[in-house]
């Protein structure tokens, strides 16, 4: 093959056609609160781990909805389950269980 | 008996006519189309609780017994004679009116003006009004059975300087959320996406409606304006937007795209207002009221009054309240009460 | 796709194109990439259609590439442009036509900027006087060369020897039209057909018997993007854009691509080779690419020019499949004999 | 007294013997299973405990108190206690005396399992009644009467449980019903059998008159054998049904006590120690009334007793639902008469699912920490103040504590001034044990190397895990209630009575979790008029905000909060005082009266200058 010195850039675009609806349905069954997020960011702002890492429940929910669950898992790795986000969530989302449920459904390519 | 001319037979016109009639005036209601009710007559159900539009309209129409109304009528000319207005209609009728009330309402933004959304070009692009009509009649070839994905674009022709309308049309967010839920009721397996810039859920019960759309109907809200729509070889729509919350471009293939056309001032009404020199003092195309807070029902001219969406986007209850307020203001004016 | 909807938009974006007497300026890069295109343009307009197109060897680049690569400031490019206008004035022309889309975009941008900021125009006048001792007048009319061919499309069709029809099947050739970004996207009103559904090339294709293909990524950039290509480390991004377009048009199985920009045919042509090397993927028939043409080349082909006189041997993707389909005779032996 | 039936055998003993053999084999296998599934160090620990006289003494005491006398139940309700104690102690004494009689009168039959049970059938009374004989006759009849009175109460309870202090109880399963029917019939049948036999074998105040009564209209001798058969069958069936019924706790509870006294804790939700706990659950249902979730009746099915029932039946789905729902407030553990630590079982169950979930806490070691600001210098403060994550959502506590530190002249360093790191308890509660260990290890090192000798904490959740898991050498751990109380006692701060009536909400993690009850009371008595809530001390109920529950919804939590507030405000206090940031935040949302942390009320009622001190 010819060496061009550059390669096709991967697309950063999110393709919603390719999201896994079945997996998301599993998550909704485990923790229906995932649907309630209105992206206010309170969770991220109060996050204990978020001070050191990009931990953000809000973003993780978004990534899951966008089919980028690996990013969501990475984002939640630093979570200490301390529950501050649950306390501050205006939509009363059970964030701690949601985090566990996201891990349960999406971890290790289950 | 004093004559009051009400221009526009939509909800505000009907309600104001009924109230003025009850106050003892001779009300002449002028409606350009062959039926009363304005946009309400074309709507299926109303947010936030889903009351059938038909029920509301029937109630309103039942209140105007005794009001003279002319359908398919236009105001051909209107001018001031001493203290009253000489109004000549295209059907040959002339009225010397002691006061004139504009309830000319709004036109829906012509969605084809947002060329990139392809309304009128792509088969599966419809507007909020088209969808309401489908809810009502279940007749529209563009809405096919068992769609997989449906999108709603908020702010079509609103908050858009390029489209000529910088203002927010106020009701489209709530309408979109309502329609998103209704379409889920029709097609439970469909994935619904709402593309919004801000969700303006200002009214009582609206936020609950939004929560329910998320929680009970699983509607996905994507914060980002649709930038362009294209059709693929299967006649499905490819929609591009940015998911501004993740800062990533997003693409989705849809079976139907609903454009939430905003409100702009009624062009017919504007023509009439031009004759009086009261049209469009504001830069948004809506009629300018005497002041922005205290005298919402007054025009800048004596004896000319406004109610409803001709002075800016309004919800139905807003318009009805204004109609009632206008009736009182006209009563005070005619009686010389200051 | 609703054709009537597009016609409605096209009718909204009709620009007036004077019939004759133009001052013609060439593109910097086309003479290297597609050397016969500009020659063909002048030959068709002057000799076949008998129009007055003047050109002078004294004109220079417009500075567009340097401007878009951020290597010269806007004032510099404006002064260069002012000099071109001075030349036009000197030779007694009022209608200015350029071969390059980048130039067309920059000329339009300059004229619009001067309209908004007359003080800038005054400064450029001063600059031009200081540097060249020249004075300029703005052209009365500015066109892109493809506007001219669009204008003459029916005249050309009347003289045509061939049609864009597959002689084996009798069906129209499936043609992808690609419009340079700077043609209409910046100032839609300055283009034929607007920015969303430009008609300039589609009109030619229709007039010459082909079928226009509207595919999802039709609006997308060819991938050139100036600095995206000029810096090698950015070329992967340039390539990715082209790749996206081809992936999108693939299902439509186009026979050919027509473009109206200097860079686009080059990148759509050469990147197909690079994609086939990198990804092992080709988009045309029998493992070949999709042949890419300039509109002058296609005009020349339908008018019966010898393909090799049109410079088609300079293409990376051989034009032979298209020539075979249309039924244009060519001597394979003579391809590389100059 | 001498043997009546030669060979000492009759066919009617067969049902009893079958049941007995079955249950003994079952128990033996169970015992082996439990030992096999136990981690090796736990096994060693158990056998070592058998050699320790102090533990053995405690075992004996606990077994008598819990298994025979049922002291805990007596404390809850006298009638309920009597019911349990009468049956257990009575039955036990019948067995013991039976054996003594065999040893005394027919020593050649020693060691035959059924002989003491059916003693009266196999012997006959000869000659005049001796004092010794009549003594045993009396004892046997006496304890039989005791048992029968207990059975009577039990039957009464089945229909009117409220009379015995139980509002809700469990629904018995089929095996339970069979065993129960047997249990109810065993002793009446024994009474009948012994009464019919009393003419031959003798009897006392119960059996003799019965014999006389029956002899008026029945030919007693004809009924002897059938009643002994029935008695034997009832016993046999009871033993057969036992492993499948709630009455399995009768043989297993003593073993559980021994395991527990050896210091063993559940490391698996179903195996080893857990199995001993599961079989020791008597399904009494006391935990149903105790559970704060049950303010919402829909949640009855999430009580600990059902968790154990489903664990026993290996119903994974239902076990999971209950394990994840539990608030971990520990009240069910506090009231459990058997002492089943169901919260640990739930934690262990969560661990089976969540412990393997990935985590990455490598960031925890990054950056400097305020705890080390003074570590290298001479003026290391004694006190490390650790507010905790939740306390950062209730800054009023932090401000009050800072003020108290200042006014008392305490030198301290604020460990998590800029937000800090979680203590690890929420991870433990969620079953992410390995993750928790990592956090604990990192935090331990931080605290250990800070050079402080005291850690004062505002959050009881942190306190509990620091106490139980951190293993901090030579560092005293104090909740701020304890710290404030000591300041008051040492005269470092002076507080006044603010003249308001207060009610104290005892946070689960502070009270049941850390055993701190006294200090908050002592403080509050000085700053206001302390009133009593509906539930005090160990009995206090969760505020609803607990981090323990994973799946409880906000609405359900709201009902718990409301229930808890109702119980607190019954005494019409001016203020509710608590000592946990989570309780404070949870209550503050819904409370009709102001809610404050104990630090806040102390700060409000502290003498801030000398003038004020002397003016009073």
PDB file of N, CA and C in Angstrom, chain D residues 254-299:
ATOM      1  N   UNK D 254     -28.979 -22.234  69.150  1.00  0.00           N
ATOM      2  CA  UNK D 254     -27.872 -22.347  70.092  1.00  0.00           C
ATOM      3  C   UNK D 254     -26.537 -22.359  69.355  1.00  0.00           C
ATOM      4  N   UNK D 255     -26.529 -23.033  68.208  1.00  0.00           N
ATOM      5  CA  UNK D 255     -25.316 -23.099  67.405  1.00  0.00           C
ATOM      6  C   UNK D 255     -24.945 -21.700  66.891  1.00  0.00           C
ATOM      7  N   UNK D 256     -25.976 -20.973  66.470  1.00  0.00           N
ATOM      8  CA  UNK D 256     -25.743 -19.601  65.965  1.00  0.00           C
ATOM      9  C   UNK D 256     -25.115 -18.740  67.062  1.00  0.00           C
ATOM     10  N   UNK D 257     -25.644 -18.918  68.275  1.00  0.00           N
ATOM     11  CA  UNK D 257     -25.104 -18.123  69.391  1.00  0.00           C
ATOM     12  C   UNK D 257     -23.623 -18.407  69.573  1.00  0.00           C
ATOM     13  N   UNK D 258     -23.268 -19.677  69.458  1.00  0.00           N
ATOM     14  CA  UNK D 258     -21.866 -20.037  69.643  1.00  0.00           C
ATOM     15  C   UNK D 258     -20.997 -19.456  68.534  1.00  0.00           C
ATOM     16  N   UNK D 259     -21.507 -19.513  67.301  1.00  0.00           N
ATOM     17  CA  UNK D 259     -20.745 -18.945  66.183  1.00  0.00           C
ATOM     18  C   UNK D 259     -20.564 -17.436  66.377  1.00  0.00           C
ATOM     19  N   UNK D 260     -21.662 -16.810  66.782  1.00  0.00           N
ATOM     20  CA  UNK D 260     -21.617 -15.358  66.918  1.00  0.00           C
ATOM     21  C   UNK D 260     -20.662 -14.946  68.028  1.00  0.00           C
ATOM     22  N   UNK D 261     -20.752 -15.674  69.130  1.00  0.00           N
ATOM     23  CA  UNK D 261     -19.858 -15.348  70.246  1.00  0.00           C
ATOM     24  C   UNK D 261     -18.409 -15.574  69.882  1.00  0.00           C
ATOM     25  N   UNK D 262     -18.186 -16.429  68.886  1.00  0.00           N
ATOM     26  CA  UNK D 262     -16.797 -16.649  68.444  1.00  0.00           C
ATOM     27  C   UNK D 262     -16.324 -15.483  67.579  1.00  0.00           C
ATOM     28  N   UNK D 263     -17.241 -14.558  67.265  1.00  0.00           N
ATOM     29  CA  UNK D 263     -16.842 -13.358  66.508  1.00  0.00           C
ATOM     30  C   UNK D 263     -16.918 -13.525  65.005  1.00  0.00           C
ATOM     31  N   UNK D 264     -17.741 -14.459  64.553  1.00  0.00           N
ATOM     32  CA  UNK D 264     -17.832 -14.699  63.109  1.00  0.00           C
ATOM     33  C   UNK D 264     -18.942 -13.832  62.515  1.00  0.00           C
ATOM     34  N   UNK D 265     -18.682 -13.338  61.298  1.00  0.00           N
ATOM     35  CA  UNK D 265     -19.679 -12.518  60.596  1.00  0.00           C
ATOM     36  C   UNK D 265     -19.925 -13.097  59.208  1.00  0.00           C
ATOM     37  N   UNK D 266     -21.075 -12.722  58.650  1.00  0.00           N
ATOM     38  CA  UNK D 266     -21.437 -13.277  57.341  1.00  0.00           C
ATOM     39  C   UNK D 266     -20.490 -12.760  56.270  1.00  0.00           C
ATOM     40  N   UNK D 267     -19.941 -13.697  55.487  1.00  0.00           N
ATOM     41  CA  UNK D 267     -19.108 -13.279  54.372  1.00  0.00           C
ATOM     42  C   UNK D 267     -19.743 -13.693  53.046  1.00  0.00           C
ATOM     43  N   UNK D 268     -20.849 -14.397  53.132  1.00  0.00           N
ATOM     44  CA  UNK D 268     -21.584 -14.828  51.949  1.00  0.00           C
ATOM     45  C   UNK D 268     -23.067 -14.772  52.309  1.00  0.00           C
ATOM     46  N   UNK D 269     -23.915 -14.405  51.369  1.00  0.00           N
ATOM     47  CA  UNK D 269     -25.331 -14.225  51.733  1.00  0.00           C
ATOM     48  C   UNK D 269     -26.093 -15.521  51.997  1.00  0.00           C
ATOM     49  N   UNK D 270     -25.513 -16.679  51.620  1.00  0.00           N
ATOM     50  CA  UNK D 270     -26.309 -17.888  51.745  1.00  0.00           C
ATOM     51  C   UNK D 270     -25.551 -19.020  52.436  1.00  0.00           C
ATOM     52  N   UNK D 271     -24.238 -18.954  52.351  1.00  0.00           N
ATOM     53  CA  UNK D 271     -23.452 -20.099  52.805  1.00  0.00           C
ATOM     54  C   UNK D 271     -22.730 -19.814  54.122  1.00  0.00           C
ATOM     55  N   UNK D 272     -22.322 -20.883  54.788  1.00  0.00           N
ATOM     56  CA  UNK D 272     -21.542 -20.754  56.015  1.00  0.00           C
ATOM     57  C   UNK D 272     -22.358 -20.131  57.131  1.00  0.00           C
ATOM     58  N   UNK D 273     -21.790 -19.110  57.728  1.00  0.00           N
ATOM     59  CA  UNK D 273     -22.452 -18.441  58.852  1.00  0.00           C
ATOM     60  C   UNK D 273     -23.864 -18.015  58.468  1.00  0.00           C
ATOM     61  N   UNK D 274     -24.004 -17.524  57.213  1.00  0.00           N
ATOM     62  CA  UNK D 274     -25.314 -17.069  56.755  1.00  0.00           C
ATOM     63  C   UNK D 274     -26.337 -18.192  56.843  1.00  0.00           C
ATOM     64  N   UNK D 275     -25.909 -19.413  56.520  1.00  0.00           N
ATOM     65  CA  UNK D 275     -26.845 -20.531  56.556  1.00  0.00           C
ATOM     66  C   UNK D 275     -27.334 -20.762  57.987  1.00  0.00           C
ATOM     67  N   UNK D 276     -26.424 -20.649  58.927  1.00  0.00           N
ATOM     68  CA  UNK D 276     -26.814 -20.792  60.329  1.00  0.00           C
ATOM     69  C   UNK D 276     -27.823 -19.721  60.706  1.00  0.00           C
ATOM     70  N   UNK D 277     -27.605 -18.500  60.206  1.00  0.00           N
ATOM     71  CA  UNK D 277     -28.536 -17.411  60.509  1.00  0.00           C
ATOM     72  C   UNK D 277     -29.894 -17.652  59.868  1.00  0.00           C
ATOM     73  N   UNK D 278     -29.834 -18.101  58.614  1.00  0.00           N
ATOM     74  CA  UNK D 278     -31.077 -18.301  57.865  1.00  0.00           C
ATOM     75  C   UNK D 278     -31.962 -19.329  58.565  1.00  0.00           C
ATOM     76  N   UNK D 279     -31.328 -20.433  59.005  1.00  0.00           N
ATOM     77  CA  UNK D 279     -32.136 -21.468  59.657  1.00  0.00           C
ATOM     78  C   UNK D 279     -32.522 -21.076  61.077  1.00  0.00           C
ATOM     79  N   UNK D 280     -31.834 -20.083  61.623  1.00  0.00           N
ATOM     80  CA  UNK D 280     -32.178 -19.656  62.976  1.00  0.00           C
ATOM     81  C   UNK D 280     -33.312 -18.648  63.000  1.00  0.00           C
ATOM     82  N   UNK D 281     -33.660 -18.121  61.825  1.00  0.00           N
ATOM     83  CA  UNK D 281     -34.756 -17.149  61.790  1.00  0.00           C
ATOM     84  C   UNK D 281     -36.054 -17.865  62.082  1.00  0.00           C
ATOM     85  N   UNK D 282     -36.777 -17.368  63.075  1.00  0.00           N
ATOM     86  CA  UNK D 282     -38.003 -18.054  63.468  1.00  0.00           C
ATOM     87  C   UNK D 282     -39.197 -17.516  62.709  1.00  0.00           C
ATOM     88  N   UNK D 283     -38.929 -16.607  61.738  1.00  0.00           N
ATOM     89  CA  UNK D 283     -40.033 -16.060  60.955  1.00  0.00           C
ATOM     90  C   UNK D 283     -41.079 -15.404  61.845  1.00  0.00           C
ATOM     91  N   UNK D 284     -40.633 -14.898  62.987  1.00  0.00           N
ATOM     92  CA  UNK D 284     -41.611 -14.354  63.929  1.00  0.00           C
ATOM     93  C   UNK D 284     -42.263 -13.087  63.394  1.00  0.00           C
ATOM     94  N   UNK D 285     -41.520 -12.351  62.560  1.00  0.00           N
ATOM     95  CA  UNK D 285     -42.115 -11.166  61.951  1.00  0.00           C
ATOM     96  C   UNK D 285     -42.007  -9.916  62.795  1.00  0.00           C
ATOM     97  N   UNK D 286     -41.228  -9.959  63.869  1.00  0.00           N
ATOM     98  CA  UNK D 286     -41.038  -8.732  64.658  1.00  0.00           C
ATOM     99  C   UNK D 286     -40.405  -7.642  63.802  1.00  0.00           C
ATOM    100  N   UNK D 287     -39.592  -8.076  62.831  1.00  0.00           N
ATOM    101  CA  UNK D 287     -38.911  -7.107  61.959  1.00  0.00           C
ATOM    102  C   UNK D 287     -39.888  -6.389  61.031  1.00  0.00           C
ATOM    103  N   UNK D 288     -41.054  -6.962  60.824  1.00  0.00           N
ATOM    104  CA  UNK D 288     -42.020  -6.289  59.935  1.00  0.00           C
ATOM    105  C   UNK D 288     -42.479  -4.987  60.577  1.00  0.00           C
ATOM    106  N   UNK D 289     -42.855  -5.076  61.831  1.00  0.00           N
ATOM    107  CA  UNK D 289     -43.282  -3.863  62.520  1.00  0.00           C
ATOM    108  C   UNK D 289     -42.138  -2.875  62.682  1.00  0.00           C
ATOM    109  N   UNK D 290     -40.930  -3.428  62.823  1.00  0.00           N
ATOM    110  CA  UNK D 290     -39.787  -2.557  63.091  1.00  0.00           C
ATOM    111  C   UNK D 290     -39.377  -1.770  61.853  1.00  0.00           C
ATOM    112  N   UNK D 291     -39.601  -2.345  60.672  1.00  0.00           N
ATOM    113  CA  UNK D 291     -39.027  -1.763  59.456  1.00  0.00           C
ATOM    114  C   UNK D 291     -39.658  -0.410  59.135  1.00  0.00           C
ATOM    115  N   UNK D 292     -38.852   0.640  59.036  1.00  0.00           N
ATOM    116  CA  UNK D 292     -39.417   1.967  58.739  1.00  0.00           C
ATOM    117  C   UNK D 292     -40.032   2.059  57.344  1.00  0.00           C
ATOM    118  N   UNK D 293     -39.622   1.155  56.448  1.00  0.00           N
ATOM    119  CA  UNK D 293     -40.200   1.185  55.108  1.00  0.00           C
ATOM    120  C   UNK D 293     -41.694   0.876  55.136  1.00  0.00           C
ATOM    121  N   UNK D 294     -42.117   0.234  56.225  1.00  0.00           N
ATOM    122  CA  UNK D 294     -43.486  -0.253  56.245  1.00  0.00           C
ATOM    123  C   UNK D 294     -44.527   0.798  56.614  1.00  0.00           C
ATOM    124  N   UNK D 295     -44.080   2.065  56.720  1.00  0.00           N
ATOM    125  CA  UNK D 295     -45.115   3.104  56.794  1.00  0.00           C
ATOM    126  C   UNK D 295     -45.925   3.044  55.500  1.00  0.00           C
ATOM    127  N   UNK D 296     -45.262   2.541  54.481  1.00  0.00           N
ATOM    128  CA  UNK D 296     -45.932   2.323  53.209  1.00  0.00           C
ATOM    129  C   UNK D 296     -46.261   0.835  53.137  1.00  0.00           C
ATOM    130  N   UNK D 297     -47.543   0.479  53.276  1.00  0.00           N
ATOM    131  CA  UNK D 297     -47.894  -0.928  53.431  1.00  0.00           C
ATOM    132  C   UNK D 297     -47.414  -1.814  52.288  1.00  0.00           C
ATOM    133  N   UNK D 298     -47.267  -1.186  51.107  1.00  0.00           N
ATOM    134  CA  UNK D 298     -46.800  -1.944  49.956  1.00  0.00           C
ATOM    135  C   UNK D 298     -45.442  -2.584  50.214  1.00  0.00           C
ATOM    136  N   UNK D 299     -44.711  -2.015  51.146  1.00  0.00           N
ATOM    137  CA  UNK D 299     -43.346  -2.461  51.361  1.00  0.00           C
ATOM    138  C   UNK D 299     -43.218  -3.606  52.354  1.00  0.00           C
TER     139      UNK D 299
END
